């Protein structure tokens, strides 16, 4: 159940940050999402969800791209 808690914590935290009116919070959103990816990967592996595993990989790449894009604007 800790896995599901971490998935929810980081996912909801990332969404709240992304929708924030505060610029620094918005910029932290991809990092918050990325921190939740290990929990998602573990969940995908333990449930045998290969489709979810592909989504985890795709989201990880998107989060990394967003982090890099935010860094260029600094």
PDB file of C-alpha atoms in Angstrom:
ATOM      1  CA  UNK A   1       0.000   0.000   0.000  1.00  0.00           C
ATOM      2  CA  UNK A   2       3.017   2.281   0.432  1.00  0.00           C
ATOM      3  CA  UNK A   3       3.503   2.126  -3.325  1.00  0.00           C
ATOM      4  CA  UNK A   4       0.001   3.417  -3.962  1.00  0.00           C
ATOM      5  CA  UNK A   5       0.471   6.133  -1.358  1.00  0.00           C
ATOM      6  CA  UNK A   6       3.678   7.313  -3.076  1.00  0.00           C
ATOM      7  CA  UNK A   7       2.009   7.194  -6.495  1.00  0.00           C
ATOM      8  CA  UNK A   8      -0.812   9.405  -5.241  1.00  0.00           C
ATOM      9  CA  UNK A   9       1.440  11.715  -3.226  1.00  0.00           C
ATOM     10  CA  UNK A  10       3.829  12.538  -6.057  1.00  0.00           C
ATOM     11  CA  UNK A  11       1.182  12.527  -8.784  1.00  0.00           C
ATOM     12  CA  UNK A  12      -1.185  14.868  -6.986  1.00  0.00           C
ATOM     13  CA  UNK A  13       1.686  17.034  -5.773  1.00  0.00           C
ATOM     14  CA  UNK A  14       2.945  17.397  -9.348  1.00  0.00           C
ATOM     15  CA  UNK A  15      -0.508  18.323 -10.639  1.00  0.00           C
ATOM     16  CA  UNK A  16      -1.075  20.854  -7.860  1.00  0.00           C
ATOM     17  CA  UNK A  17       2.321  22.417  -8.564  1.00  0.00           C
ATOM     18  CA  UNK A  18       1.706  22.512 -12.315  1.00  0.00           C
ATOM     19  CA  UNK A  19      -1.553  24.395 -11.758  1.00  0.00           C
ATOM     20  CA  UNK A  20      -0.110  26.811  -9.194  1.00  0.00           C
ATOM     21  CA  UNK A  21      -0.033  30.554  -9.758  1.00  0.00           C
ATOM     22  CA  UNK A  22       3.479  30.559  -8.276  1.00  0.00           C
ATOM     23  CA  UNK A  23       6.218  30.227 -10.895  1.00  0.00           C
ATOM     24  CA  UNK A  24       8.659  28.312  -8.682  1.00  0.00           C
ATOM     25  CA  UNK A  25       5.956  25.793  -7.816  1.00  0.00           C
ATOM     26  CA  UNK A  26       5.111  25.292 -11.507  1.00  0.00           C
ATOM     27  CA  UNK A  27       8.783  24.771 -12.304  1.00  0.00           C
ATOM     28  CA  UNK A  28       9.037  22.075  -9.615  1.00  0.00           C
ATOM     29  CA  UNK A  29       6.128  20.071 -11.043  1.00  0.00           C
ATOM     30  CA  UNK A  30       8.156  17.837 -13.405  1.00  0.00           C
ATOM     31  CA  UNK A  31      10.629  16.966 -10.643  1.00  0.00           C
ATOM     32  CA  UNK A  32       7.787  16.021  -8.330  1.00  0.00           C
ATOM     33  CA  UNK A  33       6.329  13.807 -11.030  1.00  0.00           C
ATOM     34  CA  UNK A  34       9.714  12.240 -11.746  1.00  0.00           C
ATOM     35  CA  UNK A  35      10.177  11.375  -8.072  1.00  0.00           C
ATOM     36  CA  UNK A  36       7.032   9.252  -8.257  1.00  0.00           C
ATOM     37  CA  UNK A  37       8.194   7.215 -11.245  1.00  0.00           C
ATOM     38  CA  UNK A  38       9.993   4.515  -9.217  1.00  0.00           C
ATOM     39  CA  UNK A  39       6.722   3.737  -7.416  1.00  0.00           C
ATOM     40  CA  UNK A  40       4.901   3.542 -10.743  1.00  0.00           C
ATOM     41  CA  UNK A  41       7.636   1.309 -12.205  1.00  0.00           C
ATOM     42  CA  UNK A  42       7.488  -0.998  -9.195  1.00  0.00           C
ATOM     43  CA  UNK A  43       3.709  -1.195  -9.455  1.00  0.00           C
ATOM     44  CA  UNK A  44       3.895  -1.971 -13.182  1.00  0.00           C
ATOM     45  CA  UNK A  45       6.501  -4.681 -12.576  1.00  0.00           C
ATOM     46  CA  UNK A  46       4.712  -6.377  -9.680  1.00  0.00           C
ATOM     47  CA  UNK A  47       1.366  -6.414 -11.493  1.00  0.00           C
ATOM     48  CA  UNK A  48       2.840  -7.536 -14.809  1.00  0.00           C
ATOM     49  CA  UNK A  49       1.426  -4.476 -16.522  1.00  0.00           C
ATOM     50  CA  UNK A  50       3.681  -4.153 -19.554  1.00  0.00           C
ATOM     51  CA  UNK A  51       1.453  -1.435 -21.024  1.00  0.00           C
ATOM     52  CA  UNK A  52       1.734   0.550 -17.819  1.00  0.00           C
ATOM     53  CA  UNK A  53       5.484  -0.033 -17.950  1.00  0.00           C
ATOM     54  CA  UNK A  54       5.593   1.614 -21.366  1.00  0.00           C
ATOM     55  CA  UNK A  55       3.647   4.569 -20.003  1.00  0.00           C
ATOM     56  CA  UNK A  56       6.058   4.854 -17.084  1.00  0.00           C
ATOM     57  CA  UNK A  57       8.953   5.043 -19.552  1.00  0.00           C
ATOM     58  CA  UNK A  58       7.145   7.657 -21.662  1.00  0.00           C
ATOM     59  CA  UNK A  59       6.216   9.814 -18.652  1.00  0.00           C
ATOM     60  CA  UNK A  60       9.787   9.579 -17.362  1.00  0.00           C
ATOM     61  CA  UNK A  61      11.105  10.927 -20.661  1.00  0.00           C
ATOM     62  CA  UNK A  62       8.518  13.725 -20.681  1.00  0.00           C
ATOM     63  CA  UNK A  63       9.394  14.711 -17.102  1.00  0.00           C
ATOM     64  CA  UNK A  64      13.120  14.759 -17.937  1.00  0.00           C
ATOM     65  CA  UNK A  65      12.447  16.896 -21.033  1.00  0.00           C
ATOM     66  CA  UNK A  66      10.390  19.340 -18.952  1.00  0.00           C
ATOM     67  CA  UNK A  67      13.115  19.545 -16.296  1.00  0.00           C
ATOM     68  CA  UNK A  68      15.708  20.295 -18.983  1.00  0.00           C
ATOM     69  CA  UNK A  69      13.440  22.907 -20.598  1.00  0.00           C
ATOM     70  CA  UNK A  70      12.889  24.596 -17.222  1.00  0.00           C
ATOM     71  CA  UNK A  71      16.634  24.674 -16.654  1.00  0.00           C
ATOM     72  CA  UNK A  72      17.255  26.489 -19.941  1.00  0.00           C
ATOM     73  CA  UNK A  73      14.830  29.244 -18.903  1.00  0.00           C
ATOM     74  CA  UNK A  74      16.590  29.858 -15.592  1.00  0.00           C
TER      75      UNK A  74
END
